[in-house]
Amino acid sequence: MQSAQKRAMAAEIDDSDSAQIAERALRFAREFNTTLTPETFHVWYVYASRKNDVINLALDRAMNTGSRLTRASLFELYQAHLSGRSFSEEMAAYGTSLAGAMADVSGVVSQSLVDANVVSSDLRQVKRGLGFNATRQELVAAVGSLMKANQSQLDTGRKLESQLERSKSKISTLEKELAEVRKTASVDHLTKLPNRRRFDLLLGEAIFTARQRSAPLSLAIADLDAFGPVNEKWGHETGDNVLRHFATHLSQNLKGKDIVARYGGEEFAILFADLTLQDTHFVAEKLRSGFSDINWTSQQTGGEIGSITASFGIAILQPSDTRESFVARAERLLLEAKKAGKNQTRSS
């Protein structure tokens, strides 16, 4: 039997796979012997997706303290935090379309079964009608009846095959459209980095993982210094080019476990997994100084822009931190770096 802590760790999932989320939700329900209702399944589903900090914290605590999870306790969580909410519109639309496709298949299969029963009935009638004394006319009629029934069965088979192919194609198209919707909803169109919405989910998962593993986690928020004047003097196209280059500079100089996202405007957020605060500060300083060494030139006019700098604020996750306090501390340190003269890193 897994420990409560390991069971909680098993809730980490890839947000992109709703089938895996549902499978984990069902596994949690079985493991904790909770009666499945739409409400209790909704709670387990949200917990398995790691999308709701309140639900995550409540169930993590219950698991790790050995508290009994009942239908009533889950229903209370549902009433308090999920009632009136629904799964994402994208998933709802997908589910409706998929249900329609499967209903089409089900209808054809049902008709196929009806036709098969008709053929079976025809065969029984022919068997009853034929004997050793059957006339030639009766034999011809029997053969004609069988041929007709067989043709009907063949037509139904072709119809079923055609419908299955159309439904397969429709489901494949729906899956591709859903993947595109997810991608569009979670990626910043300019920098191609995860956007704020996606980062909020990644941050919650990172905090959960760090605490389960008792591993360090640091959050850096970087902001381009004096970016407004760059836009005003050199134009938004130049500004967009600077943002894209800064995003590339950050992502290309980070390790695989680290996460960088566009936090908003000219702000970027970086999650450093498994690094001490001192090591995180060292990496951020390399990122900051490397970017400030670039000498910018306007692609539109050829004019010398010069150096564009960035400031960093870094906070390390504390046992008492909520997601909000963790972010607020990084933002406060960024503000301190700005007030101290910009183009520097503050950490705590």
Coordinates of C-alpha atoms in Angstrom, one line a residue:
M1 CA 0.0 0.0 0.0
Q2 CA 1.4 3.4 -0.9
S3 CA 1.9 5.9 1.9
A4 CA -0.4 8.9 2.1
Q5 CA 2.4 11.1 0.9
K6 CA 3.0 8.9 -2.2
R7 CA -0.7 8.9 -2.9
A8 CA -0.7 12.6 -2.9
M9 CA 2.3 12.7 -5.2
A10 CA 0.5 10.4 -7.6
A11 CA -1.9 13.3 -8.3
E12 CA 0.7 15.1 -10.4
I13 CA -0.5 15.0 -14.0
D14 CA 0.0 16.5 -17.3
D15 CA -2.8 19.0 -17.8
S16 CA -3.1 18.0 -21.4
D17 CA -4.5 14.6 -20.9
S18 CA -8.1 14.6 -19.6
A19 CA -8.4 10.8 -19.9
Q20 CA -5.5 10.4 -17.5
I21 CA -7.1 12.9 -15.1
A22 CA -10.4 10.9 -15.1
E23 CA -8.5 7.7 -14.6
R24 CA -6.7 9.1 -11.6
A25 CA -9.9 10.5 -10.2
L26 CA -11.5 7.1 -10.4
R27 CA -8.4 5.5 -8.8
F28 CA -8.6 7.9 -5.9
A29 CA -12.3 7.2 -5.4
R30 CA -11.6 3.4 -5.4
E31 CA -8.6 3.7 -3.1
F32 CA -10.5 5.8 -0.5
N33 CA -13.7 3.8 -0.9
T34 CA -15.9 6.8 -1.7
T35 CA -19.3 6.4 -3.3
L36 CA -19.2 7.9 -6.8
T37 CA -21.7 10.6 -7.5
P38 CA -21.4 13.5 -10.0
E39 CA -20.4 15.7 -7.1
T40 CA -17.8 13.4 -5.6
F41 CA -16.3 12.6 -9.0
H42 CA -16.0 16.3 -9.7
V43 CA -14.0 16.8 -6.5
W44 CA -11.7 13.9 -7.3
Y45 CA -11.3 15.1 -10.9
V46 CA -10.3 18.6 -9.8
Y47 CA -7.9 17.2 -7.2
A48 CA -6.3 14.9 -9.9
S49 CA -5.9 17.9 -12.2
R50 CA -4.2 20.0 -9.4
K51 CA -6.1 23.1 -10.6
N52 CA -7.7 24.2 -7.3
D53 CA -5.4 25.1 -4.4
V54 CA -8.2 24.9 -1.8
I55 CA -9.2 21.4 -2.9
N56 CA -5.6 20.3 -3.2
L57 CA -4.7 21.5 0.3
A58 CA -7.8 20.0 1.9
L59 CA -7.3 16.5 0.4
D60 CA -3.5 16.6 0.8
R61 CA -4.0 17.2 4.5
A62 CA -6.7 14.5 4.8
M63 CA -4.4 12.0 3.1
N64 CA -1.3 12.9 5.0
T65 CA -3.1 12.8 8.4
G66 CA -5.1 9.6 7.7
S67 CA -8.5 11.4 7.9
R68 CA -11.4 9.5 6.5
L69 CA -12.7 10.8 3.2
T70 CA -16.5 10.2 3.0
R71 CA -19.1 11.0 0.5
A72 CA -20.4 13.6 2.9
S73 CA -17.0 15.3 3.4
L74 CA -16.4 15.4 -0.4
F75 CA -19.9 16.8 -1.0
E76 CA -19.1 19.6 1.5
L77 CA -16.0 20.4 -0.5
Y78 CA -18.1 20.4 -3.7
Q79 CA -20.7 22.7 -2.2
A80 CA -18.2 25.1 -0.7
H81 CA -15.7 25.4 -3.6
L82 CA -17.1 23.8 -6.8
S83 CA -20.9 24.2 -6.8
G84 CA -21.9 26.4 -9.8
R85 CA -18.6 25.8 -11.6
S86 CA -18.1 23.5 -14.6
F87 CA -15.2 22.0 -16.4
S88 CA -13.6 24.2 -19.1
E89 CA -15.8 25.2 -22.0
E90 CA -13.3 23.6 -24.4
M91 CA -13.7 20.2 -22.7
A92 CA -17.5 20.6 -22.5
A93 CA -17.7 21.4 -26.2
Y94 CA -15.4 18.5 -27.0
G95 CA -17.4 16.1 -24.9
T96 CA -20.7 17.2 -26.5
S97 CA -19.2 16.7 -30.0
L98 CA -17.7 13.4 -29.1
A99 CA -21.0 12.2 -27.6
G100 CA -22.7 13.1 -30.8
A101 CA -20.2 11.2 -32.9
M102 CA -20.6 8.1 -30.7
A103 CA -24.4 8.5 -30.8
D104 CA -24.2 8.3 -34.6
V105 CA -22.2 5.1 -34.4
S106 CA -24.5 3.7 -31.8
G107 CA -27.5 4.4 -34.0
V108 CA -26.1 2.5 -37.0
V109 CA -25.0 -0.4 -34.8
S110 CA -28.5 -0.6 -33.4
Q111 CA -30.0 -0.6 -36.9
S112 CA -27.5 -3.3 -37.8
L113 CA -28.8 -5.4 -34.9
V114 CA -32.4 -4.9 -36.0
D115 CA -31.5 -5.9 -39.6
A116 CA -29.7 -9.0 -38.3
N117 CA -32.8 -10.0 -36.3
V118 CA -34.9 -9.5 -39.5
V119 CA -32.5 -11.8 -41.4
S120 CA -32.6 -14.3 -38.6
S121 CA -36.4 -14.2 -38.7
D122 CA -36.4 -14.6 -42.5
L123 CA -34.2 -17.7 -42.2
R124 CA -36.5 -19.2 -39.6
Q125 CA -39.5 -18.6 -41.9
V126 CA -37.7 -20.2 -44.8
K127 CA -36.8 -23.2 -42.8
R128 CA -40.4 -23.7 -41.6
G129 CA -41.7 -23.2 -45.1
L130 CA -39.3 -25.7 -46.8
G131 CA -39.7 -29.4 -46.5
F132 CA -38.9 -32.5 -48.6
N133 CA -42.2 -31.8 -50.6
A134 CA -41.5 -28.2 -51.4
T135 CA -42.4 -27.2 -54.9
R136 CA -40.0 -25.5 -57.4
Q137 CA -41.9 -22.3 -57.0
E138 CA -41.5 -22.5 -53.2
L139 CA -37.8 -23.1 -53.6
V140 CA -37.4 -20.1 -55.9
A141 CA -39.3 -17.9 -53.5
A142 CA -37.1 -19.1 -50.6
V143 CA -33.9 -18.4 -52.5
G144 CA -35.2 -14.9 -53.5
S145 CA -36.1 -14.2 -49.9
L146 CA -32.7 -15.2 -48.7
M147 CA -31.0 -13.2 -51.4
K148 CA -33.0 -10.1 -50.4
A149 CA -32.2 -10.6 -46.7
N150 CA -28.5 -11.1 -47.5
Q151 CA -28.4 -8.0 -49.6
S152 CA -30.1 -6.0 -46.8
Q153 CA -27.4 -7.3 -44.4
L154 CA -24.6 -6.3 -46.8
D155 CA -26.1 -2.8 -47.2
T156 CA -26.3 -2.4 -43.5
G157 CA -22.7 -3.6 -43.1
R158 CA -21.5 -1.1 -45.7
K159 CA -23.5 1.7 -44.0
L160 CA -22.0 0.8 -40.6
E161 CA -18.4 0.7 -42.0
S162 CA -18.9 4.1 -43.7
Q163 CA -20.4 5.6 -40.5
L164 CA -17.5 4.2 -38.4
E165 CA -15.0 5.8 -40.8
R166 CA -16.8 9.1 -40.7
S167 CA -17.0 9.1 -36.9
K168 CA -13.4 8.1 -36.7
S169 CA -12.4 11.0 -38.9
K170 CA -14.7 13.4 -36.9
I171 CA -13.2 12.3 -33.5
S172 CA -9.7 12.7 -34.9
T173 CA -10.6 16.2 -36.1
L174 CA -12.1 17.1 -32.7
E175 CA -9.0 15.9 -30.9
K176 CA -6.8 18.1 -33.1
E177 CA -9.1 21.1 -32.6
L178 CA -9.1 20.6 -28.9
A179 CA -5.3 20.4 -28.8
E180 CA -5.1 23.6 -30.8
V181 CA -7.6 25.3 -28.4
R182 CA -5.5 24.2 -25.5
K183 CA -2.3 25.4 -27.1
T184 CA -3.8 28.8 -28.0
A185 CA -5.2 29.3 -24.6
S186 CA -1.9 28.5 -22.8
V187 CA 0.8 30.0 -25.0
D188 CA 1.7 33.7 -25.4
H189 CA 1.4 34.5 -29.2
L190 CA 4.3 36.8 -29.3
T191 CA 7.1 35.0 -27.4
K192 CA 5.7 31.4 -27.7
L193 CA 6.3 31.0 -24.0
P194 CA 3.6 29.8 -21.6
N195 CA 1.2 32.6 -20.8
R196 CA 0.1 33.8 -17.4
R197 CA -2.9 31.4 -17.3
R198 CA -0.6 28.4 -18.0
F199 CA 2.1 29.7 -15.6
D200 CA -0.5 29.9 -12.7
L201 CA -1.2 26.1 -13.2
L202 CA 2.5 25.3 -13.5
L203 CA 3.3 27.3 -10.3
G204 CA 0.7 25.4 -8.3
E205 CA 2.1 22.0 -9.6
A206 CA 5.7 23.1 -8.8
I207 CA 4.8 24.1 -5.3
F208 CA 3.0 20.8 -4.7
T209 CA 6.0 18.8 -6.1
A210 CA 8.6 20.8 -4.1
R211 CA 6.7 20.3 -0.8
Q212 CA 6.1 16.6 -1.4
R213 CA 9.8 16.1 -2.2
S214 CA 11.1 18.6 0.4
A215 CA 13.0 20.2 -2.4
P216 CA 13.9 23.9 -2.9
L217 CA 11.9 26.0 -5.3
S218 CA 12.7 29.6 -6.3
L219 CA 10.6 32.1 -8.3
A220 CA 12.2 34.9 -10.2
I221 CA 10.2 37.7 -11.8
A222 CA 12.2 39.7 -14.4
D223 CA 11.1 43.0 -15.8
L224 CA 12.7 44.9 -18.7
D225 CA 14.0 48.3 -17.5
A226 CA 12.7 51.5 -19.2
F227 CA 10.8 49.5 -21.8
G228 CA 8.1 52.1 -22.3
P229 CA 10.6 54.7 -23.8
V230 CA 11.9 52.0 -26.1
N231 CA 8.4 51.5 -27.5
E232 CA 7.8 55.2 -27.7
K233 CA 11.0 56.1 -29.4
W234 CA 11.6 53.1 -31.7
G235 CA 8.1 51.8 -32.2
H236 CA 6.2 48.7 -31.1
E237 CA 7.7 46.5 -33.7
T238 CA 11.1 47.1 -32.1
G239 CA 9.6 46.6 -28.7
D240 CA 8.1 43.3 -29.8
N241 CA 11.5 42.2 -31.2
V242 CA 13.1 43.0 -27.8
L243 CA 10.5 40.9 -26.0
R244 CA 11.0 38.0 -28.3
H245 CA 14.8 38.1 -27.9
F246 CA 14.5 38.4 -24.1
A247 CA 12.2 35.3 -24.0
T248 CA 14.7 33.4 -26.2
H249 CA 17.6 34.5 -24.0
L250 CA 15.9 33.3 -20.9
S251 CA 14.6 29.9 -22.3
Q252 CA 17.9 29.0 -24.0
N253 CA 19.9 29.6 -20.8
L254 CA 17.8 27.5 -18.5
K255 CA 17.9 23.8 -17.6
G256 CA 15.2 21.4 -18.6
K257 CA 13.4 21.4 -15.2
D258 CA 13.2 25.2 -15.0
I259 CA 10.1 27.0 -16.4
V260 CA 9.9 30.4 -18.0
A261 CA 6.7 32.2 -18.9
R262 CA 5.6 35.6 -20.0
Y263 CA 3.9 37.0 -16.9
G264 CA 2.5 40.1 -18.5
G265 CA 3.7 43.1 -20.5
E266 CA 7.4 43.2 -20.2
E267 CA 7.4 40.9 -17.1
F268 CA 8.6 37.3 -17.2
A269 CA 8.5 34.7 -14.5
I270 CA 10.9 31.8 -14.0
L271 CA 10.6 28.8 -11.7
F272 CA 13.9 27.3 -10.6
A273 CA 13.5 23.7 -9.3
D274 CA 16.0 22.1 -7.0
L275 CA 18.2 25.2 -6.7
T276 CA 19.2 27.0 -3.5
L277 CA 18.6 30.7 -3.3
Q278 CA 22.3 31.3 -3.7
D279 CA 22.5 29.2 -6.9
T280 CA 19.3 30.8 -8.2
H281 CA 20.7 34.3 -7.6
F282 CA 23.9 33.3 -9.5
V283 CA 21.9 32.0 -12.5
A284 CA 19.7 35.1 -12.6
E285 CA 22.8 37.3 -12.5
K286 CA 24.2 35.5 -15.6
L287 CA 20.9 36.0 -17.4
R288 CA 20.8 39.7 -16.4
S289 CA 24.3 40.5 -17.4
G290 CA 24.2 38.4 -20.6
F291 CA 21.2 40.4 -21.8
S292 CA 22.6 43.8 -20.9
D293 CA 25.7 43.0 -23.0
I294 CA 23.6 43.1 -26.2
N295 CA 24.0 46.3 -28.2
W296 CA 20.6 46.9 -29.9
T297 CA 20.0 48.5 -33.3
S298 CA 16.7 49.4 -34.8
Q299 CA 15.9 47.1 -37.7
Q300 CA 13.5 49.8 -39.1
T301 CA 15.8 52.8 -39.0
G302 CA 19.3 51.4 -38.3
G303 CA 19.5 53.8 -35.3
E304 CA 21.7 52.8 -32.3
I305 CA 19.4 51.8 -29.4
G306 CA 22.2 50.7 -27.2
S307 CA 21.8 48.4 -24.1
I308 CA 18.5 47.3 -22.8
T309 CA 18.6 46.0 -19.2
A310 CA 16.4 43.9 -16.9
S311 CA 15.9 43.7 -13.2
F312 CA 15.2 40.5 -11.2
G313 CA 13.4 39.7 -7.9
I314 CA 13.9 36.2 -6.5
A315 CA 12.0 34.5 -3.7
I316 CA 12.5 31.0 -2.4
L317 CA 9.5 29.0 -1.2
Q318 CA 8.9 29.0 2.5
P319 CA 6.9 26.4 4.5
S320 CA 4.3 29.1 5.4
D321 CA 3.9 30.4 1.8
T322 CA 0.7 30.4 -0.2
R323 CA 1.0 30.8 -3.9
E324 CA 0.0 34.4 -3.5
S325 CA 2.6 35.2 -0.8
F326 CA 5.3 33.5 -2.8
V327 CA 4.6 35.6 -5.9
A328 CA 4.1 38.8 -3.8
R329 CA 7.6 38.4 -2.2
A330 CA 9.2 38.0 -5.6
E331 CA 7.4 41.1 -6.9
R332 CA 8.5 43.1 -3.8
L333 CA 12.1 42.1 -4.4
L334 CA 11.8 43.1 -8.1
L335 CA 10.5 46.5 -7.0
E336 CA 13.4 46.9 -4.6
A337 CA 15.8 46.2 -7.5
K338 CA 14.1 48.8 -9.6
K339 CA 14.2 51.4 -6.8
A340 CA 17.9 50.7 -6.2
G341 CA 18.8 51.7 -9.7
K342 CA 17.6 48.9 -12.0
N343 CA 19.7 46.4 -13.9
Q344 CA 20.3 44.3 -10.8
T345 CA 19.0 41.2 -8.9
R346 CA 17.5 41.2 -5.4
S347 CA 16.8 37.9 -3.6
S348 CA 15.5 36.7 -0.3

